[in-house]
CSV table of C-alpha atoms (C1' of nucleotides) in Angstrom, one decimal:
chain,number,residue,atom,x,y,z
A,1,MET,CA,22.1,-4.0,15.3
A,2,THR,CA,20.6,-3.3,11.8
A,3,ALA,CA,23.1,-4.6,9.3
A,4,GLU,CA,25.0,-1.7,7.9
A,5,VAL,CA,28.0,-3.7,6.8
A,6,THR,CA,26.8,-3.1,3.3
A,7,HIS,CA,27.6,0.7,3.2
A,8,PRO,CA,29.2,3.0,5.7
A,9,LEU,CA,26.2,5.4,6.3
A,10,ARG,CA,26.5,8.9,5.0
A,11,SER,CA,27.3,11.6,7.6
A,12,ASP,CA,23.9,13.0,8.0
A,13,ALA,CA,22.4,9.6,8.2
A,14,ARG,CA,24.8,8.6,11.0
A,15,ASP,CA,24.0,11.8,12.7
A,16,ASN,CA,20.3,11.3,12.6
A,17,ARG,CA,20.7,7.8,13.7
A,18,ALA,CA,22.5,8.8,16.8
A,19,ARG,CA,19.9,11.6,17.5
A,20,ILE,CA,17.1,9.1,17.1
A,21,LEU,CA,18.6,6.7,19.6
A,22,ASP,CA,19.1,9.6,22.0
A,23,ALA,CA,15.6,10.6,21.6
A,24,ALA,CA,14.4,7.0,21.9
A,25,ARG,CA,16.3,6.5,25.2
A,26,THR,CA,14.6,9.7,26.6
A,27,VAL,CA,11.2,9.1,25.3
A,28,PHE,CA,10.8,5.4,26.0
A,29,GLY,CA,12.8,5.8,29.2
A,30,GLU,CA,10.3,8.5,30.4
A,31,GLU,CA,7.0,7.3,28.9
A,32,GLY,CA,7.5,3.6,28.6
A,33,LEU,CA,7.2,1.4,25.4
A,34,GLY,CA,3.7,2.9,24.8
A,35,ALA,CA,5.2,6.1,23.6
A,36,PRO,CA,4.5,6.9,19.9
A,37,MET,CA,7.2,6.6,17.3
A,38,ARG,CA,6.2,10.1,16.1
A,39,GLU,CA,7.2,11.4,19.5
A,40,VAL,CA,10.7,9.9,19.1
A,41,ALA,CA,10.9,11.3,15.6
A,42,ARG,CA,9.8,14.9,16.7
A,43,ARG,CA,12.3,14.8,19.5
A,44,ALA,CA,15.1,13.7,17.3
A,45,GLY,CA,14.1,16.4,14.7
A,46,VAL,CA,13.4,14.0,11.9
A,47,GLY,CA,10.5,12.9,9.9
A,48,PRO,CA,8.7,9.6,10.6
A,49,ALA,CA,10.0,8.1,7.4
A,50,THR,CA,13.6,8.7,8.4
A,51,LEU,CA,13.0,7.0,11.6
A,52,TYR,CA,11.3,4.0,10.0
A,53,ARG,CA,14.2,3.8,7.4
A,54,HIS,CA,16.8,3.4,10.3
A,55,PHE,CA,14.6,1.1,12.2
A,56,PRO,CA,12.0,-0.7,10.1
A,57,ALA,CA,9.7,-1.5,13.0
A,58,LYS,CA,9.3,-0.3,16.5
A,59,ARG,CA,10.9,-3.4,18.0
A,60,ASP,CA,14.1,-2.8,16.1
A,61,LEU,CA,14.4,0.6,17.6
A,62,LEU,CA,13.7,-0.8,21.1
A,63,THR,CA,16.2,-3.5,20.8
A,64,GLU,CA,18.9,-1.1,19.9
A,65,THR,CA,17.7,1.6,22.4
A,66,PHE,CA,18.1,-0.7,25.4
A,67,ALA,CA,21.3,-2.6,24.4
A,68,GLU,CA,23.3,-0.6,26.9
A,69,GLN,CA,20.9,-1.3,29.8
A,70,ARG,CA,20.9,-5.0,29.0
A,71,ARG,CA,24.7,-4.9,29.2
A,72,VAL,CA,24.6,-3.1,32.6
A,73,CYS,CA,22.0,-5.6,33.8
A,74,ARG,CA,24.1,-8.6,32.7
A,75,THR,CA,27.2,-7.1,34.4
A,76,ALA,CA,25.4,-6.4,37.6
A,77,VAL,CA,24.1,-10.0,37.7
A,78,ARG,CA,27.5,-11.4,37.0
A,79,GLU,CA,29.2,-9.3,39.6
A,80,ALA,CA,26.6,-10.2,42.2
A,81,LEU,CA,27.2,-13.9,41.5
A,82,ALA,CA,30.9,-13.3,42.2
A,83,ASP,CA,30.2,-11.7,45.5
A,84,PRO,CA,31.8,-13.6,48.3
A,85,ASP,CA,28.8,-12.6,50.5
A,86,PRO,CA,25.8,-14.2,48.8
A,87,TRP,CA,23.2,-12.2,50.8
A,88,HIS,CA,25.0,-9.0,49.8
A,89,GLY,CA,25.0,-10.1,46.3
A,90,PHE,CA,21.3,-11.1,46.4
A,91,ARG,CA,20.3,-7.7,47.9
A,92,THR,CA,22.5,-5.8,45.4
A,93,VAL,CA,21.1,-7.5,42.4
A,94,ILE,CA,17.5,-6.7,43.5
A,95,GLU,CA,18.5,-3.0,44.2
A,96,GLN,CA,20.2,-2.7,40.9
A,97,ILE,CA,17.5,-4.2,38.8
A,98,CYS,CA,15.0,-1.9,40.6
A,99,GLU,CA,17.2,1.1,40.0
A,100,LEU,CA,17.6,0.3,36.3
A,101,HIS,CA,13.9,-0.1,36.0
A,102,ALA,CA,13.1,3.1,37.9
A,103,HIS,CA,15.4,5.1,35.6
A,104,SER,CA,14.0,3.7,32.4
A,105,ARG,CA,10.3,2.8,32.2
A,106,GLY,CA,10.9,1.4,28.7
A,107,PHE,CA,13.6,-0.9,30.0
A,108,ALA,CA,11.4,-2.1,32.7
A,109,ASP,CA,8.6,-2.7,30.2
A,110,ALA,CA,10.9,-4.5,28.0
A,111,PHE,CA,12.6,-6.5,30.7
A,112,MET,CA,9.2,-7.6,32.1
A,113,ALA,CA,7.9,-8.3,28.6
A,114,ALA,CA,5.0,-5.9,28.6
A,115,PHE,CA,5.3,-6.3,24.9
A,116,PRO,CA,6.2,-10.0,24.6
A,117,GLU,CA,6.4,-10.2,20.9
A,118,VAL,CA,8.7,-7.2,20.8
A,119,MET,CA,12.0,-8.8,21.7
A,120,ASP,CA,13.7,-11.5,23.6
A,121,PHE,CA,14.7,-10.1,26.9
A,122,ALA,CA,13.7,-13.6,27.9
A,123,ALA,CA,17.4,-14.6,27.8
A,124,ASP,CA,18.4,-11.8,30.2
A,125,ARG,CA,15.6,-12.8,32.6
A,126,GLU,CA,16.6,-16.4,32.4
A,127,GLN,CA,20.2,-15.5,33.2
A,128,SER,CA,19.2,-13.3,36.0
A,129,LEU,CA,16.8,-15.8,37.5
A,130,ARG,CA,19.4,-18.5,37.4
A,131,ALA,CA,21.9,-16.3,39.0
A,132,VAL,CA,19.4,-15.3,41.7
A,133,ALA,CA,18.5,-18.9,42.2
A,134,GLU,CA,22.1,-19.7,42.9
A,135,LEU,CA,22.6,-16.7,45.2
A,136,ALA,CA,19.4,-17.6,46.9
A,137,ARG,CA,20.7,-21.1,47.6
A,138,ARG,CA,23.8,-19.8,49.1
A,139,ALA,CA,22.2,-17.0,51.1
A,140,ARG,CA,19.7,-19.4,52.4
A,141,GLU,CA,22.5,-21.8,53.5
A,142,ALA,CA,24.2,-18.8,55.1
A,143,GLY,CA,20.9,-18.3,57.1
A,144,ARG,CA,20.4,-14.7,55.7
A,145,LEU,CA,17.6,-15.5,53.3
A,146,ARG,CA,14.2,-16.7,54.6
A,147,PRO,CA,13.9,-20.4,54.1
A,148,ASP,CA,10.5,-20.3,52.3
A,149,PHE,CA,11.8,-18.0,49.5
A,150,VAL,CA,11.5,-19.3,46.0
A,151,VAL,CA,12.8,-17.8,42.8
A,152,ASP,CA,9.3,-17.1,41.6
A,153,ASP,CA,9.1,-14.6,44.4
A,154,LEU,CA,11.7,-12.5,42.7
A,155,VAL,CA,9.6,-12.6,39.6
A,156,LEU,CA,6.6,-11.7,41.7
A,157,VAL,CA,8.2,-8.6,43.3
A,158,LEU,CA,9.7,-7.5,40.0
A,159,MET,CA,6.4,-7.7,38.2
A,160,ALA,CA,4.9,-5.7,41.1
A,161,HIS,CA,7.6,-3.2,40.7
A,162,ARG,CA,6.2,-2.3,37.4
A,163,GLY,CA,3.3,-0.9,39.2
A,164,LEU,CA,5.5,2.0,40.3
A,165,GLN,CA,6.2,3.1,36.7
A,166,ASP,CA,3.2,5.4,36.2
A,167,THR,CA,4.8,8.1,38.4
A,168,PRO,CA,6.9,11.2,37.8
A,169,ARG,CA,10.5,10.3,37.5
A,170,ASP,CA,11.8,11.8,40.8
A,171,ALA,CA,9.2,10.2,42.9
A,172,ARG,CA,9.7,7.0,40.9
A,173,VAL,CA,13.3,6.6,41.8
A,174,ALA,CA,12.7,7.3,45.4
A,175,ALA,CA,9.8,5.1,45.5
A,176,SER,CA,11.8,2.3,43.7
A,177,ARG,CA,14.5,2.4,46.4
A,178,ARG,CA,12.1,2.2,49.3
A,179,TYR,CA,10.3,-0.5,47.5
A,180,ALA,CA,13.5,-2.5,47.0
A,181,ALA,CA,14.4,-2.0,50.6
A,182,TYR,CA,11.0,-3.4,51.8
A,183,VAL,CA,11.4,-6.3,49.4
A,184,ILE,CA,14.8,-7.2,50.8
A,185,GLU,CA,13.4,-6.7,54.3
A,186,ALA,CA,10.6,-9.2,53.4
A,187,PHE,CA,13.0,-11.7,52.0
A,188,ARG,CA,15.5,-11.4,54.9
A,189,ALA,CA,15.6,-14.4,57.3
A,190,PRO,CA,13.9,-13.4,60.6
A,191,GLY,CA,16.4,-11.8,62.9
A,192,ALA,CA,18.6,-8.9,61.9
A,193,VAL,CA,17.1,-5.6,60.9
A,194,THR,CA,18.5,-2.6,58.8
A,195,PRO,CA,17.0,0.9,58.4
A,196,LEU,CA,15.1,1.6,55.4
A,197,PRO,CA,15.8,4.5,52.9
A,198,PRO,CA,13.7,7.6,53.3
A,199,ALA,CA,9.9,7.2,52.6
A,200,ALA,CA,8.6,8.4,49.2
A,201,ARG,CA,5.7,10.7,49.1
A,202,LEU,CA,3.2,9.2,46.6
A,203,ALA,CA,-0.3,10.3,47.6
A,204,GLY,CA,0.0,13.2,45.2
A,205,ALA,CA,1.2,10.9,42.3
A,206,LEU,CA,-2.0,8.9,42.5
A,207,THR,CA,-4.2,11.6,41.0
A,208,ARG,CA,-1.8,12.6,38.3
A,209,THR,CA,-0.8,9.3,36.7
A,210,THR,CA,-0.7,8.2,33.1
A,211,GLN,CA,-2.9,5.5,31.7
A,212,ARG,CA,-1.1,2.4,31.0
B,1,MET,CA,-26.4,6.1,39.1
B,2,THR,CA,-27.8,7.6,35.9
B,3,ALA,CA,-31.1,9.3,36.9
B,4,GLU,CA,-33.9,7.1,35.9
B,5,VAL,CA,-36.3,8.7,38.3
B,6,THR,CA,-37.9,10.3,35.3
B,7,HIS,CA,-39.5,7.2,33.7
B,8,PRO,CA,-39.5,3.6,34.9
B,9,LEU,CA,-37.6,1.9,32.0
B,10,ARG,CA,-39.3,-0.4,29.7
B,11,SER,CA,-38.8,-4.1,30.4
B,12,ASP,CA,-36.4,-4.8,27.6
B,13,ALA,CA,-34.4,-1.8,28.5
B,14,ARG,CA,-34.1,-2.8,32.2
B,15,ASP,CA,-33.1,-6.2,31.0
B,16,ASN,CA,-30.4,-4.9,28.7
B,17,ARG,CA,-29.0,-2.6,31.3
B,18,ALA,CA,-28.6,-5.6,33.7
B,19,ARG,CA,-26.9,-7.6,31.1
B,20,ILE,CA,-24.6,-4.7,30.2
B,21,LEU,CA,-23.6,-4.3,33.8
B,22,ASP,CA,-23.0,-8.0,34.1
B,23,ALA,CA,-20.8,-8.0,30.9
B,24,ALA,CA,-19.0,-4.9,32.1
B,25,ARG,CA,-18.1,-6.6,35.4
B,26,THR,CA,-16.7,-9.5,33.6
B,27,VAL,CA,-14.9,-7.7,30.8
B,28,PHE,CA,-13.4,-4.8,32.9
B,29,GLY,CA,-12.7,-7.2,35.7
B,30,GLU,CA,-10.8,-9.5,33.4
B,31,GLU,CA,-9.2,-7.0,31.1
B,32,GLY,CA,-8.9,-3.9,33.1
B,33,LEU,CA,-10.3,-0.4,32.2
B,34,GLY,CA,-8.6,-0.6,28.9
B,35,ALA,CA,-11.1,-3.0,27.5
B,36,PRO,CA,-13.2,-1.5,24.6
B,37,MET,CA,-16.8,-0.6,25.1
B,38,ARG,CA,-17.7,-2.7,22.1
B,39,GLU,CA,-16.4,-5.8,23.9
B,40,VAL,CA,-18.8,-5.2,26.7
B,41,ALA,CA,-21.6,-4.5,24.1
B,42,ARG,CA,-20.8,-7.8,22.3
B,43,ARG,CA,-20.8,-9.7,25.5
B,44,ALA,CA,-24.0,-8.2,26.6
B,45,GLY,CA,-25.6,-9.0,23.2
B,46,VAL,CA,-26.4,-5.5,22.4
B,47,GLY,CA,-25.4,-2.8,19.9
B,48,PRO,CA,-22.9,0.0,20.8
B,49,ALA,CA,-25.7,2.5,20.6
B,50,THR,CA,-27.7,0.8,23.2
B,51,LEU,CA,-24.8,0.7,25.6
B,52,TYR,CA,-24.1,4.4,25.1
B,53,ARG,CA,-27.7,5.3,25.6
B,54,HIS,CA,-27.7,3.6,29.0
B,55,PHE,CA,-24.3,5.0,29.9
B,56,PRO,CA,-23.5,8.1,27.9
B,57,ALA,CA,-19.7,7.8,28.5
B,58,LYS,CA,-17.3,5.1,29.5
B,59,ARG,CA,-16.8,6.6,32.9
B,60,ASP,CA,-20.5,6.4,33.7
B,61,LEU,CA,-20.5,2.6,33.0
B,62,LEU,CA,-17.4,2.2,35.1
B,63,THR,CA,-18.7,4.1,38.1
B,64,GLU,CA,-21.9,1.9,38.0
B,65,THR,CA,-20.0,-1.3,37.4
B,66,PHE,CA,-17.8,-0.9,40.5
B,67,ALA,CA,-20.2,0.5,42.9
B,68,GLU,CA,-20.4,-2.9,44.5
B,69,GLN,CA,-16.7,-3.3,45.0
B,70,ARG,CA,-16.4,0.2,46.4
B,71,ARG,CA,-19.0,-0.7,49.1
B,72,VAL,CA,-17.1,-3.9,50.0
B,73,CYS,CA,-13.9,-1.9,50.2
B,74,ARG,CA,-15.4,0.7,52.5
B,75,THR,CA,-16.9,-2.0,54.7
B,76,ALA,CA,-13.6,-3.8,55.0
B,77,VAL,CA,-11.9,-0.6,56.0
B,78,ARG,CA,-14.6,0.2,58.5
B,79,GLU,CA,-14.4,-3.3,60.0
B,80,ALA,CA,-10.6,-3.2,60.2
B,81,LEU,CA,-10.8,0.0,62.0
B,82,ALA,CA,-13.2,-1.5,64.6
B,83,ASP,CA,-10.9,-4.4,65.1
B,84,PRO,CA,-9.6,-4.5,68.7
B,85,ASP,CA,-6.3,-5.8,67.5
B,86,PRO,CA,-4.9,-3.0,65.3
B,87,TRP,CA,-2.2,-5.2,63.8
B,88,HIS,CA,-4.7,-7.7,62.7
B,89,GLY,CA,-6.9,-5.0,61.3
B,90,PHE,CA,-4.0,-3.6,59.6
B,91,ARG,CA,-3.0,-6.9,58.0
B,92,THR,CA,-6.6,-7.7,57.2
B,93,VAL,CA,-7.2,-4.4,55.3
B,94,ILE,CA,-4.1,-5.0,53.2
B,95,GLU,CA,-5.1,-8.6,52.4
B,96,GLN,CA,-8.6,-7.5,51.5
B,97,ILE,CA,-7.7,-4.7,49.2
B,98,CYS,CA,-5.1,-6.9,47.4
B,99,GLU,CA,-7.8,-9.6,47.1
B,100,LEU,CA,-10.3,-7.2,45.7
B,101,HIS,CA,-7.8,-5.8,43.2
B,102,ALA,CA,-6.7,-9.3,42.2
B,103,HIS,CA,-10.2,-10.4,41.4
B,104,SER,CA,-11.0,-7.3,39.4
B,105,ARG,CA,-8.4,-5.6,37.3
B,106,GLY,CA,-10.8,-2.9,36.4
B,107,PHE,CA,-11.5,-2.1,40.1
B,108,ALA,CA,-7.7,-2.1,40.8
B,109,ASP,CA,-7.2,0.4,37.9
B,110,ALA,CA,-9.9,2.6,39.0
B,111,PHE,CA,-9.0,2.5,42.6
B,112,MET,CA,-5.4,3.4,41.8
B,113,ALA,CA,-6.6,5.9,39.3
B,114,ALA,CA,-5.1,4.5,36.3
B,115,PHE,CA,-7.6,6.7,34.4
B,116,PRO,CA,-7.7,9.8,36.7
B,117,GLU,CA,-10.2,11.7,34.8
B,118,VAL,CA,-12.5,8.7,34.9
B,119,MET,CA,-14.0,8.9,38.4
B,120,ASP,CA,-13.4,9.9,42.0
B,121,PHE,CA,-12.3,6.8,43.8
B,122,ALA,CA,-10.2,9.5,45.4
B,123,ALA,CA,-12.7,9.6,48.2
B,124,ASP,CA,-12.4,5.9,48.9
B,125,ARG,CA,-8.6,6.1,48.8
B,126,GLU,CA,-8.7,9.0,51.3
B,127,GLN,CA,-10.9,7.1,53.5
B,128,SER,CA,-8.8,4.0,53.3
B,129,LEU,CA,-5.7,5.9,53.9
B,130,ARG,CA,-7.0,7.7,56.9
B,131,ALA,CA,-8.1,4.5,58.4
B,132,VAL,CA,-4.8,2.9,57.7
B,133,ALA,CA,-3.1,5.7,59.3
B,134,GLU,CA,-5.0,5.3,62.5
B,135,LEU,CA,-4.5,1.6,62.4
B,136,ALA,CA,-0.8,2.1,61.8
B,137,ARG,CA,-0.5,4.4,64.7
B,138,ARG,CA,-2.1,1.9,67.1
B,139,ALA,CA,-0.3,-1.1,65.6
B,140,ARG,CA,3.0,0.8,66.0
B,141,GLU,CA,2.3,1.7,69.6
B,142,ALA,CA,1.5,-2.0,70.1
B,143,GLY,CA,4.9,-2.8,68.9
B,144,ARG,CA,3.7,-4.9,66.0
B,145,LEU,CA,4.3,-2.5,63.1
B,146,ARG,CA,7.7,-1.4,62.3
B,147,PRO,CA,8.4,2.0,63.6
B,148,ASP,CA,9.6,3.6,60.3
B,149,PHE,CA,6.5,2.7,58.5
B,150,VAL,CA,4.7,5.7,57.0
B,151,VAL,CA,1.3,5.8,55.3
B,152,ASP,CA,2.8,6.5,51.9
B,153,ASP,CA,4.3,3.0,52.2
B,154,LEU,CA,0.9,1.6,51.8
B,155,VAL,CA,0.3,3.6,48.7
B,156,LEU,CA,3.7,2.5,47.5
B,157,VAL,CA,2.9,-1.3,47.9
B,158,LEU,CA,-0.5,-0.9,46.4
B,159,MET,CA,0.8,1.0,43.4
B,160,ALA,CA,3.3,-1.8,43.1
B,161,HIS,CA,0.5,-4.4,43.4
B,162,ARG,CA,-0.9,-3.1,40.1
B,163,GLY,CA,2.1,-4.6,38.4
B,164,LEU,CA,0.7,-8.0,39.1
B,165,GLN,CA,-2.4,-7.2,37.0
B,166,ASP,CA,-1.1,-8.4,33.6
B,167,THR,CA,-1.4,-12.0,34.5
B,168,PRO,CA,-4.0,-14.8,34.0
B,169,ARG,CA,-6.6,-14.6,36.6
B,170,ASP,CA,-5.7,-17.8,38.6
B,171,ALA,CA,-2.0,-16.9,38.8
B,172,ARG,CA,-3.0,-13.3,39.7
B,173,VAL,CA,-5.0,-14.3,42.7
B,174,ALA,CA,-2.3,-16.6,44.1
B,175,ALA,CA,0.4,-14.1,43.3
B,176,SER,CA,-1.6,-11.4,45.0
B,177,ARG,CA,-2.0,-13.3,48.2
B,178,ARG,CA,1.7,-14.2,48.4
B,179,TYR,CA,2.6,-10.6,47.6
B,180,ALA,CA,0.3,-9.3,50.4
B,181,ALA,CA,1.9,-11.8,52.8
B,182,TYR,CA,5.3,-10.4,51.8
B,183,VAL,CA,4.2,-6.9,52.3
B,184,ILE,CA,2.9,-7.7,55.7
B,185,GLU,CA,6.1,-9.4,56.4
B,186,ALA,CA,8.0,-6.3,55.5
B,187,PHE,CA,5.9,-4.0,57.5
B,188,ARG,CA,6.0,-6.3,60.6
B,189,ALA,CA,8.1,-5.0,63.5
B,190,PRO,CA,11.3,-7.1,63.7
B,191,GLY,CA,10.7,-10.1,66.0
B,192,ALA,CA,7.8,-12.6,65.3
B,193,VAL,CA,7.4,-14.5,62.0
B,194,THR,CA,4.5,-16.3,60.5
B,195,PRO,CA,4.5,-18.6,57.5
B,196,LEU,CA,3.8,-17.3,54.0
B,197,PRO,CA,1.0,-18.6,51.8
B,198,PRO,CA,2.2,-21.0,49.0
B,199,ALA,CA,4.5,-19.5,46.3
B,200,ALA,CA,3.0,-18.5,43.0
B,201,ARG,CA,4.5,-19.8,39.7
B,202,LEU,CA,5.0,-16.7,37.6
B,203,ALA,CA,7.9,-17.5,35.3
B,204,GLY,CA,5.5,-18.8,32.6
B,205,ALA,CA,3.2,-15.7,32.9
B,206,LEU,CA,6.0,-13.4,31.9
B,207,THR,CA,6.1,-14.5,28.3
B,208,ARG,CA,2.3,-14.5,28.0
B,209,THR,CA,1.2,-11.1,29.2
B,210,THR,CA,-1.0,-8.4,27.8
B,211,GLN,CA,0.3,-4.9,26.9
B,212,ARG,CA,-0.8,-2.2,28.9
C,1,DG,C1',-54.7,-5.7,17.1
C,2,DC,C1',-53.5,-1.0,16.8
C,3,DT,C1',-50.8,2.8,17.7
C,4,DC,C1',-47.0,5.5,19.3
C,5,DA,C1',-43.3,6.4,21.7
C,6,DA,C1',-39.4,4.1,23.8
C,7,DA,C1',-35.7,1.3,22.8
C,8,DC,C1',-32.7,-0.7,19.5
C,9,DG,C1',-28.4,-1.3,16.4
C,10,DG,C1',-25.9,-0.8,12.0
C,11,DA,C1',-23.3,2.6,10.0
C,12,DC,C1',-20.9,6.8,10.4
C,13,DG,C1',-17.5,10.6,11.8
C,14,DC,C1',-13.4,11.5,14.5
C,15,DG,C1',-8.9,11.1,16.3
C,16,DG,C1',-4.6,8.8,17.0
C,17,DG,C1',-0.9,5.4,16.2
C,18,DC,C1',1.8,2.3,12.9
C,19,DG,C1',4.2,1.8,8.8
C,20,DT,C1',4.8,3.3,3.5
C,21,DC,C1',5.2,6.1,-1.0
C,22,DC,C1',7.2,9.4,-3.6
C,23,DG,C1',8.8,14.0,-4.8
C,24,DT,C1',12.5,16.9,-2.8
C,25,DT,C1',17.1,17.8,-0.7
C,26,DA,C1',21.9,17.6,0.1
C,27,DC,C1',26.1,14.7,0.7
C,28,DG,C1',30.4,13.5,-1.4
C,29,DG,C1',33.2,11.8,-5.1
C,30,DT,C1',35.1,13.8,-9.4
D,1,DA,C1',30.9,23.5,-10.0
D,2,DC,C1',28.4,19.2,-11.1
D,3,DC,C1',26.0,15.0,-11.0
D,4,DG,C1',24.2,10.7,-9.1
D,5,DT,C1',22.4,8.7,-5.5
D,6,DA,C1',21.6,8.1,-0.5
D,7,DA,C1',18.9,10.2,2.6
D,8,DC,C1',15.0,13.0,3.8
D,9,DG,C1',10.1,14.1,5.3
D,10,DG,C1',5.2,15.5,4.3
D,11,DA,C1',1.3,13.0,3.0
D,12,DC,C1',-1.1,8.9,2.6
D,13,DG,C1',-3.6,4.3,3.8
D,14,DC,C1',-4.8,1.2,7.3
D,15,DC,C1',-6.6,-0.3,11.8
D,16,DC,C1',-8.9,0.5,16.0
D,17,DG,C1',-11.4,2.7,19.8
D,18,DC,C1',-14.8,6.3,21.3
D,19,DG,C1',-19.2,8.4,20.8
D,20,DT,C1',-23.4,9.8,17.5
D,21,DC,C1',-27.2,9.6,13.9
D,22,DC,C1',-31.2,7.8,11.9
D,23,DG,C1',-34.0,4.3,10.0
D,24,DT,C1',-36.2,0.1,12.1
D,25,DT,C1',-38.1,-2.8,15.7
D,26,DT,C1',-40.8,-3.8,19.8
D,27,DG,C1',-42.9,-3.2,24.3
D,28,DA,C1',-47.2,-1.6,26.4
D,29,DG,C1',-51.5,1.0,26.9
D,30,DC,C1',-56.1,1.1,24.9
DNA sequence: GCTCAAACGGACGCGGGCGTCCGTTACGGT
DNA sequence: ACCGTAACGGACGCCCGCGTCCGTTTGAGC
């Protein structure tokens, strides 16, 4: 939200701004926060200077770019918290966060603070963690969640989830789903079982991966 | 293995070479493959040119640096394969790989081919995967491994394990152990349970993480 | 202790990413 | 149609990492 209360942007400027945000969603979503600003500019069909005029620093662009996903994430958490079945809510919130992260590497990076100084997704994380803590309490009492689960375990598996990011998008989404299922399986109180989603083929992805 | 069959290095050269490899193990182990060569040189107390004379390119240094870990890894896999209890072997190999990766970010990066062009840990991976496939077959037949497990699931969880790398070393090792335990828990055929290792505190690690 | 080649390391060139400057373009109000 | 200004974008400076060059140092054989 870069303050444009001052003057209602000129038409071409508004246009470019929109195209930049579109490009940013695509580029950062696909390549992660490491993607160069120039790439966004190129894809938006504008010069670097234009991009930097609209978003003085990379962090500004990122904040704006992922505002939508942040909202989706908050909503998911709120709804999960309202779920009468705490175990279902718990599972759902894990699945949804993983899904969001799989669909946008950039959002995953930002949410997990790969660039800590960049922005304060800390608030979102805090909220999610508190919600999960509450869900976990209830799910454990309901006997569905394993008793030795602690909230840090969610952080653990979400941090680990980032390891799946360096993978082509299609494989990534499938991998993410199966991963989430395994995580839920691991967190489940011993007893009941449910089938996993289909396996993801990843052996090929290993040799063709990006750096960071 | 840079061919020094030609001339038996001068004493200071041999000394420097050893110090460089020491420094490389520390630096790459702690900071991952992304660590600058200069950092290794500084830590070894030599100039960049000296470093590059001993190891013409970064990949050469890396190959040499992680030769030891590769050997450990191969041994672990071989022993696991020889274990009369396939489920125990299966669990052990997962724990050992995770442990190795947790103790050396660089080795983890290399093993998971974060820099694909860098070197051919592909062979090690292939070997490990074949071994695990065999262990899995036996463990499944013994009814200890869940029937819907596929070998790609091991790739999946090991790729995910890389997500734990951007963490201070102490937390990383603890996190890695708990992660491995959860993974084994998830892979276990429904039925028996075993206690997890202690939880790792990670919430703090989120805000203080390195890029990559 | 002298000599000579092996080994060293500071300084350099190159590429790439971030953010900025300034001359040029084009919107939009009259 | 015309003008003023917002908006544009190519070119620039800066930093940092990789790998190299060349003048200097130093080990080791005599």
